[in-house]
């Protein structure tokens, strides 16, 4: 029998803890700030972050006092073509968000997926203020990371802001997903290579591949690992005083126009062409 070729893994470029601290301190975009904290502290994927709903965020006084503040990942947000949805299992689709325009071939959907508690609490308070400002024009899908009018925030919006932040702070050019790998590396260093606790905390796919070897991942191990992480990275500061940047309060009608452009690359391209043509005629 022929031997299987050995699987080789390309080394991923990541930020170290000092780079991530620089990025967080220099971040002025509120949705990106929240997303980066969740990616690094909770080892979440971007689809899981933008699909997270407040019902699955446990940050009450009781949770925090008991060192049990946590998030539960049950879904992720992604854009799927209507044709592709025909081949998906209906039970895996939790919600289909309505399109802003008729005739689009894709939809944003919430589907089942393959501790920064004080920051999240402050963010929720600010989100409630924005919700009050928009009133009936707010689309309340209960999402943690949402656009100012409540509609889902696509991954490309976070990635665009992340790229701008890297350039502004002159940080190494990594992808947003690398924050998850930075988190895993940092946790392994803190717990002296305890792969069992780290994999249980980050939920990497390798857990399924080696279930026979690591059959029991104890919740207590995961809690201790999370506590070490908090103490090391967020040390020497009162987390209750850490606040995410404030969301700019645009008029509802302006925000809806912005959202319309963000949801429709075709419309954005058409508008850009019209502006270019108007500029050419003016010259």
JSON list of C-alpha atoms in Angstrom, two decimals, residues 63-163:
[
{"chain": "A", "resi": 63, "resn": "UNK", "atom": "CA", "xyz": [-21.71, 35.94, 35.82]},
{"chain": "A", "resi": 64, "resn": "UNK", "atom": "CA", "xyz": [-18.79, 38.30, 36.32]},
{"chain": "A", "resi": 65, "resn": "UNK", "atom": "CA", "xyz": [-18.65, 37.82, 40.11]},
{"chain": "A", "resi": 66, "resn": "UNK", "atom": "CA", "xyz": [-18.56, 34.04, 39.62]},
{"chain": "A", "resi": 67, "resn": "UNK", "atom": "CA", "xyz": [-15.82, 34.28, 36.94]},
{"chain": "A", "resi": 68, "resn": "UNK", "atom": "CA", "xyz": [-18.36, 32.82, 34.54]},
{"chain": "A", "resi": 69, "resn": "UNK", "atom": "CA", "xyz": [-18.87, 35.60, 31.98]},
{"chain": "A", "resi": 70, "resn": "UNK", "atom": "CA", "xyz": [-19.01, 33.87, 28.60]},
{"chain": "A", "resi": 71, "resn": "UNK", "atom": "CA", "xyz": [-20.46, 33.76, 25.11]},
{"chain": "A", "resi": 72, "resn": "UNK", "atom": "CA", "xyz": [-22.15, 30.77, 23.48]},
{"chain": "A", "resi": 73, "resn": "UNK", "atom": "CA", "xyz": [-21.49, 30.24, 19.77]},
{"chain": "A", "resi": 74, "resn": "UNK", "atom": "CA", "xyz": [-24.47, 28.68, 18.04]},
{"chain": "A", "resi": 75, "resn": "UNK", "atom": "CA", "xyz": [-24.46, 30.39, 14.64]},
{"chain": "A", "resi": 76, "resn": "UNK", "atom": "CA", "xyz": [-22.48, 32.45, 12.16]},
{"chain": "A", "resi": 77, "resn": "UNK", "atom": "CA", "xyz": [-23.33, 35.09, 9.56]},
{"chain": "A", "resi": 78, "resn": "UNK", "atom": "CA", "xyz": [-22.48, 34.63, 5.91]},
{"chain": "A", "resi": 79, "resn": "UNK", "atom": "CA", "xyz": [-23.64, 35.76, 2.47]},
{"chain": "A", "resi": 80, "resn": "UNK", "atom": "CA", "xyz": [-25.02, 32.89, 0.41]},
{"chain": "A", "resi": 81, "resn": "UNK", "atom": "CA", "xyz": [-26.39, 32.82, -3.12]},
{"chain": "A", "resi": 82, "resn": "UNK", "atom": "CA", "xyz": [-30.04, 31.86, -3.48]},
{"chain": "A", "resi": 83, "resn": "UNK", "atom": "CA", "xyz": [-29.02, 28.96, -5.72]},
{"chain": "A", "resi": 84, "resn": "UNK", "atom": "CA", "xyz": [-26.63, 27.60, -3.07]},
{"chain": "A", "resi": 85, "resn": "UNK", "atom": "CA", "xyz": [-29.32, 27.79, -0.39]},
{"chain": "A", "resi": 86, "resn": "UNK", "atom": "CA", "xyz": [-31.27, 25.10, -2.28]},
{"chain": "A", "resi": 87, "resn": "UNK", "atom": "CA", "xyz": [-28.55, 22.60, -1.35]},
{"chain": "A", "resi": 88, "resn": "UNK", "atom": "CA", "xyz": [-28.38, 23.58, 2.33]},
{"chain": "A", "resi": 89, "resn": "UNK", "atom": "CA", "xyz": [-30.20, 21.67, 5.03]},
{"chain": "A", "resi": 90, "resn": "UNK", "atom": "CA", "xyz": [-33.12, 23.85, 6.15]},
{"chain": "A", "resi": 91, "resn": "UNK", "atom": "CA", "xyz": [-32.51, 23.01, 9.79]},
{"chain": "A", "resi": 92, "resn": "UNK", "atom": "CA", "xyz": [-29.05, 24.62, 9.51]},
{"chain": "A", "resi": 93, "resn": "UNK", "atom": "CA", "xyz": [-30.53, 27.97, 8.43]},
{"chain": "A", "resi": 94, "resn": "UNK", "atom": "CA", "xyz": [-31.62, 29.99, 11.44]},
{"chain": "A", "resi": 95, "resn": "UNK", "atom": "CA", "xyz": [-32.62, 33.25, 9.76]},
{"chain": "A", "resi": 96, "resn": "UNK", "atom": "CA", "xyz": [-32.58, 34.79, 6.28]},
{"chain": "A", "resi": 97, "resn": "UNK", "atom": "CA", "xyz": [-32.20, 38.58, 6.34]},
{"chain": "A", "resi": 98, "resn": "UNK", "atom": "CA", "xyz": [-34.30, 40.51, 3.79]},
{"chain": "A", "resi": 99, "resn": "UNK", "atom": "CA", "xyz": [-32.43, 42.21, 0.94]},
{"chain": "A", "resi": 100, "resn": "UNK", "atom": "CA", "xyz": [-32.46, 45.98, 0.70]},
{"chain": "A", "resi": 101, "resn": "UNK", "atom": "CA", "xyz": [-33.04, 45.76, -3.06]},
{"chain": "A", "resi": 102, "resn": "UNK", "atom": "CA", "xyz": [-35.21, 43.58, -5.28]},
{"chain": "A", "resi": 103, "resn": "UNK", "atom": "CA", "xyz": [-33.52, 41.25, -7.74]},
{"chain": "A", "resi": 104, "resn": "UNK", "atom": "CA", "xyz": [-30.36, 40.51, -5.73]},
{"chain": "A", "resi": 105, "resn": "UNK", "atom": "CA", "xyz": [-28.96, 37.00, -6.14]},
{"chain": "A", "resi": 106, "resn": "UNK", "atom": "CA", "xyz": [-27.63, 36.64, -2.57]},
{"chain": "A", "resi": 107, "resn": "UNK", "atom": "CA", "xyz": [-28.86, 36.96, 1.01]},
{"chain": "A", "resi": 108, "resn": "UNK", "atom": "CA", "xyz": [-27.22, 37.32, 4.37]},
{"chain": "A", "resi": 109, "resn": "UNK", "atom": "CA", "xyz": [-28.15, 34.33, 6.52]},
{"chain": "A", "resi": 110, "resn": "UNK", "atom": "CA", "xyz": [-27.55, 33.13, 10.06]},
{"chain": "A", "resi": 111, "resn": "UNK", "atom": "CA", "xyz": [-26.56, 29.48, 10.00]},
{"chain": "A", "resi": 112, "resn": "UNK", "atom": "CA", "xyz": [-25.19, 26.96, 12.47]},
{"chain": "A", "resi": 113, "resn": "UNK", "atom": "CA", "xyz": [-21.36, 27.11, 12.57]},
{"chain": "A", "resi": 114, "resn": "UNK", "atom": "CA", "xyz": [-18.89, 24.40, 12.05]},
{"chain": "A", "resi": 115, "resn": "UNK", "atom": "CA", "xyz": [-13.83, 37.48, 28.38]},
{"chain": "A", "resi": 116, "resn": "UNK", "atom": "CA", "xyz": [-14.34, 40.87, 27.57]},
{"chain": "A", "resi": 117, "resn": "UNK", "atom": "CA", "xyz": [-17.48, 41.19, 29.68]},
{"chain": "A", "resi": 118, "resn": "UNK", "atom": "CA", "xyz": [-17.24, 44.83, 30.73]},
{"chain": "A", "resi": 119, "resn": "UNK", "atom": "CA", "xyz": [-16.40, 45.95, 27.20]},
{"chain": "A", "resi": 120, "resn": "UNK", "atom": "CA", "xyz": [-19.46, 44.11, 25.88]},
{"chain": "A", "resi": 121, "resn": "UNK", "atom": "CA", "xyz": [-21.69, 45.58, 28.57]},
{"chain": "A", "resi": 122, "resn": "UNK", "atom": "CA", "xyz": [-20.63, 49.13, 27.71]},
{"chain": "A", "resi": 123, "resn": "UNK", "atom": "CA", "xyz": [-21.09, 48.36, 24.00]},
{"chain": "A", "resi": 124, "resn": "UNK", "atom": "CA", "xyz": [-24.63, 47.10, 24.67]},
{"chain": "A", "resi": 125, "resn": "UNK", "atom": "CA", "xyz": [-25.48, 50.33, 26.53]},
{"chain": "A", "resi": 126, "resn": "UNK", "atom": "CA", "xyz": [-24.24, 52.40, 23.59]},
{"chain": "A", "resi": 127, "resn": "UNK", "atom": "CA", "xyz": [-26.13, 50.22, 21.13]},
{"chain": "A", "resi": 128, "resn": "UNK", "atom": "CA", "xyz": [-29.35, 50.80, 23.13]},
{"chain": "A", "resi": 129, "resn": "UNK", "atom": "CA", "xyz": [-28.78, 54.57, 22.85]},
{"chain": "A", "resi": 130, "resn": "UNK", "atom": "CA", "xyz": [-28.41, 54.29, 19.07]},
{"chain": "A", "resi": 131, "resn": "UNK", "atom": "CA", "xyz": [-31.52, 52.08, 18.91]},
{"chain": "A", "resi": 132, "resn": "UNK", "atom": "CA", "xyz": [-33.46, 54.80, 20.76]},
{"chain": "A", "resi": 133, "resn": "UNK", "atom": "CA", "xyz": [-32.17, 57.43, 18.34]},
{"chain": "A", "resi": 134, "resn": "UNK", "atom": "CA", "xyz": [-33.34, 55.48, 15.28]},
{"chain": "A", "resi": 135, "resn": "UNK", "atom": "CA", "xyz": [-36.68, 54.47, 16.79]},
{"chain": "A", "resi": 136, "resn": "UNK", "atom": "CA", "xyz": [-38.90, 52.64, 14.30]},
{"chain": "A", "resi": 137, "resn": "UNK", "atom": "CA", "xyz": [-36.18, 52.85, 11.63]},
{"chain": "A", "resi": 138, "resn": "UNK", "atom": "CA", "xyz": [-33.90, 50.53, 13.62]},
{"chain": "A", "resi": 139, "resn": "UNK", "atom": "CA", "xyz": [-33.75, 46.93, 12.35]},
{"chain": "A", "resi": 140, "resn": "UNK", "atom": "CA", "xyz": [-33.53, 44.95, 15.57]},
{"chain": "A", "resi": 141, "resn": "UNK", "atom": "CA", "xyz": [-32.03, 41.51, 14.87]},
{"chain": "A", "resi": 142, "resn": "UNK", "atom": "CA", "xyz": [-30.47, 41.34, 18.36]},
{"chain": "A", "resi": 143, "resn": "UNK", "atom": "CA", "xyz": [-26.96, 41.27, 16.84]},
{"chain": "A", "resi": 144, "resn": "UNK", "atom": "CA", "xyz": [-23.95, 42.23, 18.97]},
{"chain": "A", "resi": 145, "resn": "UNK", "atom": "CA", "xyz": [-21.93, 43.59, 16.03]},
{"chain": "A", "resi": 146, "resn": "UNK", "atom": "CA", "xyz": [-24.34, 45.45, 13.76]},
{"chain": "A", "resi": 147, "resn": "UNK", "atom": "CA", "xyz": [-24.42, 48.51, 11.52]},
{"chain": "A", "resi": 148, "resn": "UNK", "atom": "CA", "xyz": [-25.68, 51.74, 13.13]},
{"chain": "A", "resi": 149, "resn": "UNK", "atom": "CA", "xyz": [-29.24, 51.02, 11.94]},
{"chain": "A", "resi": 150, "resn": "UNK", "atom": "CA", "xyz": [-29.15, 47.47, 13.34]},
{"chain": "A", "resi": 151, "resn": "UNK", "atom": "CA", "xyz": [-28.76, 45.62, 10.05]},
{"chain": "A", "resi": 152, "resn": "UNK", "atom": "CA", "xyz": [-26.18, 42.79, 9.83]},
{"chain": "A", "resi": 153, "resn": "UNK", "atom": "CA", "xyz": [-22.55, 43.85, 9.47]},
{"chain": "A", "resi": 154, "resn": "UNK", "atom": "CA", "xyz": [-20.88, 41.81, 6.72]},
{"chain": "A", "resi": 155, "resn": "UNK", "atom": "CA", "xyz": [-17.37, 40.47, 7.18]},
{"chain": "A", "resi": 156, "resn": "UNK", "atom": "CA", "xyz": [-16.03, 42.73, 4.42]},
{"chain": "A", "resi": 157, "resn": "UNK", "atom": "CA", "xyz": [-17.00, 45.80, 6.49]},
{"chain": "A", "resi": 158, "resn": "UNK", "atom": "CA", "xyz": [-14.87, 44.60, 9.43]},
{"chain": "A", "resi": 159, "resn": "UNK", "atom": "CA", "xyz": [-12.04, 43.50, 7.12]},
{"chain": "A", "resi": 160, "resn": "UNK", "atom": "CA", "xyz": [-11.99, 46.89, 5.38]},
{"chain": "A", "resi": 161, "resn": "UNK", "atom": "CA", "xyz": [-11.70, 48.73, 8.72]},
{"chain": "A", "resi": 162, "resn": "UNK", "atom": "CA", "xyz": [-9.06, 46.23, 9.88]},
{"chain": "A", "resi": 163, "resn": "UNK", "atom": "CA", "xyz": [-6.96, 46.95, 6.76]}
]
